[in-house]
CSV table of C-alpha atoms in Angstrom, one decimal:
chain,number,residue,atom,x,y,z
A,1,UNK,CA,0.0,0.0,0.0
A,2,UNK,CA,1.2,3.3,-1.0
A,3,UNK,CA,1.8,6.3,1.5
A,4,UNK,CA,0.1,8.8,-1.1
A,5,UNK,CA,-1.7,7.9,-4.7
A,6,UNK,CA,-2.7,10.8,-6.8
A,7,UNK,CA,-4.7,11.6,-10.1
A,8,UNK,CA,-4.4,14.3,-12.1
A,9,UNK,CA,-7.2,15.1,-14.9
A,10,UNK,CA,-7.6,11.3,-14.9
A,11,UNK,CA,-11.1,11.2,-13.0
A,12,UNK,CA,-13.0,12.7,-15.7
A,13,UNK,CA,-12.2,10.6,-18.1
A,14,UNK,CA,-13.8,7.4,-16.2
A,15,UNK,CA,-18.2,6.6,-16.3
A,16,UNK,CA,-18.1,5.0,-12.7
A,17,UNK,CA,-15.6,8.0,-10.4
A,18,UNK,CA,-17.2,6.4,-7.3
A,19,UNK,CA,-15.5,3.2,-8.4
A,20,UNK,CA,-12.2,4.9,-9.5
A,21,UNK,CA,-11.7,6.6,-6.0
A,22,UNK,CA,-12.2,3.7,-4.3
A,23,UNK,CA,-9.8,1.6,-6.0
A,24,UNK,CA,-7.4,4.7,-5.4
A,25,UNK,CA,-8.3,4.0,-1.9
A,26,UNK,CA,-7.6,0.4,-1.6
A,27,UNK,CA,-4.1,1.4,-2.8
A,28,UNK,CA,-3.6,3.7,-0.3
A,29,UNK,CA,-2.6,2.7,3.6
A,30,UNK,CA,-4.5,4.2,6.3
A,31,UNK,CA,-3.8,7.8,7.0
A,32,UNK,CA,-2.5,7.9,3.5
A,33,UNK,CA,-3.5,10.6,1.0
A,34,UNK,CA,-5.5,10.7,-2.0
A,35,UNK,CA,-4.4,13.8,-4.1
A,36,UNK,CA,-7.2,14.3,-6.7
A,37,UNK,CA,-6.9,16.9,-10.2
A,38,UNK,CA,-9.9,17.1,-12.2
A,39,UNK,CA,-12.2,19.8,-14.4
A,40,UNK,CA,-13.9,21.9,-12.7
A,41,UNK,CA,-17.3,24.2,-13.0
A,42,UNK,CA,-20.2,22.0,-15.3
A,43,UNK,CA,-20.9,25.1,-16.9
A,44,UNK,CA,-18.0,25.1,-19.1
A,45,UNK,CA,-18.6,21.7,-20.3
A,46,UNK,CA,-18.4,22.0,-23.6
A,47,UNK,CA,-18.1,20.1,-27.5
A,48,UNK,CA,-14.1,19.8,-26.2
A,49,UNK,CA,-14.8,18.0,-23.4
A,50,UNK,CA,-17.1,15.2,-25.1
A,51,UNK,CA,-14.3,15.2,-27.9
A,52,UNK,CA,-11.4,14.5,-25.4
A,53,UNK,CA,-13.3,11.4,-23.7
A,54,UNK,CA,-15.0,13.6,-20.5
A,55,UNK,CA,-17.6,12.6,-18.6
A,56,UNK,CA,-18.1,15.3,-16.8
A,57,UNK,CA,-16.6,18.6,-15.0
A,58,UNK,CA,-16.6,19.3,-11.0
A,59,UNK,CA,-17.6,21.3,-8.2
A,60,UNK,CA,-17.2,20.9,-4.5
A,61,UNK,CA,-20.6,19.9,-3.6
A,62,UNK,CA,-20.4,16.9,-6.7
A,63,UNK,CA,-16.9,15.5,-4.4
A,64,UNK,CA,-18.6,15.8,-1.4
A,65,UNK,CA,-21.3,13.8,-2.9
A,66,UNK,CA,-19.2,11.3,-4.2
A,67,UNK,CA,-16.8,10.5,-1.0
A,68,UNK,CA,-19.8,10.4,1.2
A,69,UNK,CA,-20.2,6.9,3.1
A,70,UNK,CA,-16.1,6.7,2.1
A,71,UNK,CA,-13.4,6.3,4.3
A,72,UNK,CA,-11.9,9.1,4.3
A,73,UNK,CA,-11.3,13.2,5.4
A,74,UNK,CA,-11.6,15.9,2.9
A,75,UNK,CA,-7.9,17.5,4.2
A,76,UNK,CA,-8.0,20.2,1.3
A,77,UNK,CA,-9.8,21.0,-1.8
A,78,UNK,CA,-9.9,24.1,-3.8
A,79,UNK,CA,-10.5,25.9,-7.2
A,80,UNK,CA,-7.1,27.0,-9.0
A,81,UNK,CA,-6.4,28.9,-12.2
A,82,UNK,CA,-9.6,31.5,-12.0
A,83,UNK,CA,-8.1,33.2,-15.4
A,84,UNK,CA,-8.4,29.6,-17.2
A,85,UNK,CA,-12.3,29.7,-16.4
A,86,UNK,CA,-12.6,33.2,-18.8
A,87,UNK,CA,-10.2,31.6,-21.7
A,88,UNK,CA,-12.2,28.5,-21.7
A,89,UNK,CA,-15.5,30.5,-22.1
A,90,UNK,CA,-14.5,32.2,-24.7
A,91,UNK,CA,-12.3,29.3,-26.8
A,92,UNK,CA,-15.1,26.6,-25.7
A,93,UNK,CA,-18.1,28.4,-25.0
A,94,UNK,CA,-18.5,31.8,-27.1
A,95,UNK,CA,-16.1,31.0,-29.8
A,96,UNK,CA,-16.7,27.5,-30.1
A,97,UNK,CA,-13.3,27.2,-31.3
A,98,UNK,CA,-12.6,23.5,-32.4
A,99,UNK,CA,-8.7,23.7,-32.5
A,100,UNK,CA,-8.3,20.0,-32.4
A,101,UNK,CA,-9.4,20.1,-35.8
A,102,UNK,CA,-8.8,23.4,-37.1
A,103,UNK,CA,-4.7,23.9,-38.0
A,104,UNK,CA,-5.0,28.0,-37.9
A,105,UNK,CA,-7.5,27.5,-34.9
A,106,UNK,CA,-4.5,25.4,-32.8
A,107,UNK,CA,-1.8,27.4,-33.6
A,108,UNK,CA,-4.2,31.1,-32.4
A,109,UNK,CA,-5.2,28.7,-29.4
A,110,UNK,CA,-1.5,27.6,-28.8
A,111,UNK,CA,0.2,31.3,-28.7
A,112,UNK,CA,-2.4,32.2,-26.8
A,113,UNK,CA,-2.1,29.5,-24.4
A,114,UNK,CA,1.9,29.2,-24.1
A,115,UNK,CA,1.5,33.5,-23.5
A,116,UNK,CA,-0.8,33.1,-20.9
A,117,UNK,CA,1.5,30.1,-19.4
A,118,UNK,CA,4.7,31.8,-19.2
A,119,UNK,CA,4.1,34.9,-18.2
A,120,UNK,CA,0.5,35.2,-17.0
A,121,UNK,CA,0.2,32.0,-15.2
A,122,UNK,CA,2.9,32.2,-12.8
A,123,UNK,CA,1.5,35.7,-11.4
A,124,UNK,CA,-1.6,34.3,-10.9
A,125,UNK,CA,-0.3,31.2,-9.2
A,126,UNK,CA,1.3,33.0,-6.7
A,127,UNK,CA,-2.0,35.2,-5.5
A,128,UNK,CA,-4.4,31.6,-5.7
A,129,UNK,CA,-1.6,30.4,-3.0
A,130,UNK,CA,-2.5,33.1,-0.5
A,131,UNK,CA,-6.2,33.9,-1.6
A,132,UNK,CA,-9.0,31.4,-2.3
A,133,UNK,CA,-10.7,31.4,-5.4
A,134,UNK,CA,-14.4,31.2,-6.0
A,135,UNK,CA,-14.2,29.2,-9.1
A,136,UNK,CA,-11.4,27.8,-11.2
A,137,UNK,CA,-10.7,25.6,-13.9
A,138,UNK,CA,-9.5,23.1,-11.9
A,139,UNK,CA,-10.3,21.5,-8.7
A,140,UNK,CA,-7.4,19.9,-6.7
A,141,UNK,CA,-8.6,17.6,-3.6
A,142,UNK,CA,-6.9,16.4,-0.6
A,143,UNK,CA,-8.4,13.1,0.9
A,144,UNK,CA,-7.5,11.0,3.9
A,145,UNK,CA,-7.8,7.5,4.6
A,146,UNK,CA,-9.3,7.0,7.8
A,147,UNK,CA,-6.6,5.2,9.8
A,148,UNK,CA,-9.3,3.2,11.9
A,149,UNK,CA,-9.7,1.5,7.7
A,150,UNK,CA,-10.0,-2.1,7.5
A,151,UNK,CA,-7.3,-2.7,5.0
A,152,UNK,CA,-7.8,-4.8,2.1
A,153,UNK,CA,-5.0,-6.9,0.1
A,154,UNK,CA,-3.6,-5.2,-2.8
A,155,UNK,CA,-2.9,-8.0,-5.9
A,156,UNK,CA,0.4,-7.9,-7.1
């Protein structure tokens, strides 16, 4: 069993996320951590989304829903990258910008993108460490098996 196991943008991507946490969790060792990236805000699902295999987007109250009745402590969860939430409105929602398809439509999205990354991003990183944001484009989640845990055999 593993001290920590972790997931990032991984959840998404599976039907059954009750299922896929708790297989994280009989991985883990009691008192262990679950560290959790996914999608956040439903209301920017969008035509991307379906096209790259998600299911579905986050919010707090939807992981609070889905750990209840599991083993574990919600240690930390929060929204991060509040500019990304205004960039994918306007590529996904406004625009509708398919760039997975579109060669001109990539590279735009692409400069935009590795602008925003280098010298935007970092900026914006530092303020989300020391003030919470509302929203976000991504949800990052803290979980903690509950050391009372019956512990299960891993297969090799």
């Amino acid at each position: 069993h593993f001290d920590s196991v972790y997931s990032v943008h991984v959840m998404e991507h599976i039907q059954d996320d009750r299922q896929f946490l708790e297989t994280m969790l009989a991985l883990t060792r009691p008192g262990g951590n679950m560290i959790v990236m996914v999608p956040a805000m439903p209301f920017l699902f969008s035509e991307l989304d379906r096209n790259i295999g998600h299911y579905r987007r986050y919010n707090k109250g939807m992981i609070r829903t889905l750990v209840r009745g599991l083993p574990v402590e919600i240690r930390h969860m929060a929204y991060n990258n509040l500019l990304g939430v205004a960039g994918s409105l306007y590529f996904s929602k406004f625009r509708k910008i398919n760039y997975q398809n579109n060669d001109a439509a990539r590279s735009r999205f692409y400069g935009v993108y590795r602008f925003f990354s280098e010298y935007v991003v970092p900026g914006i990183r530092v303020f989300e460490r020391f003030v919470p944001v509302p929203i976000g484009l991504n949800l990052t989640i803290v979980l903690r098996k509950s050391s009372a845990s019956t512990q299960p055999e891993c297969a090799d």
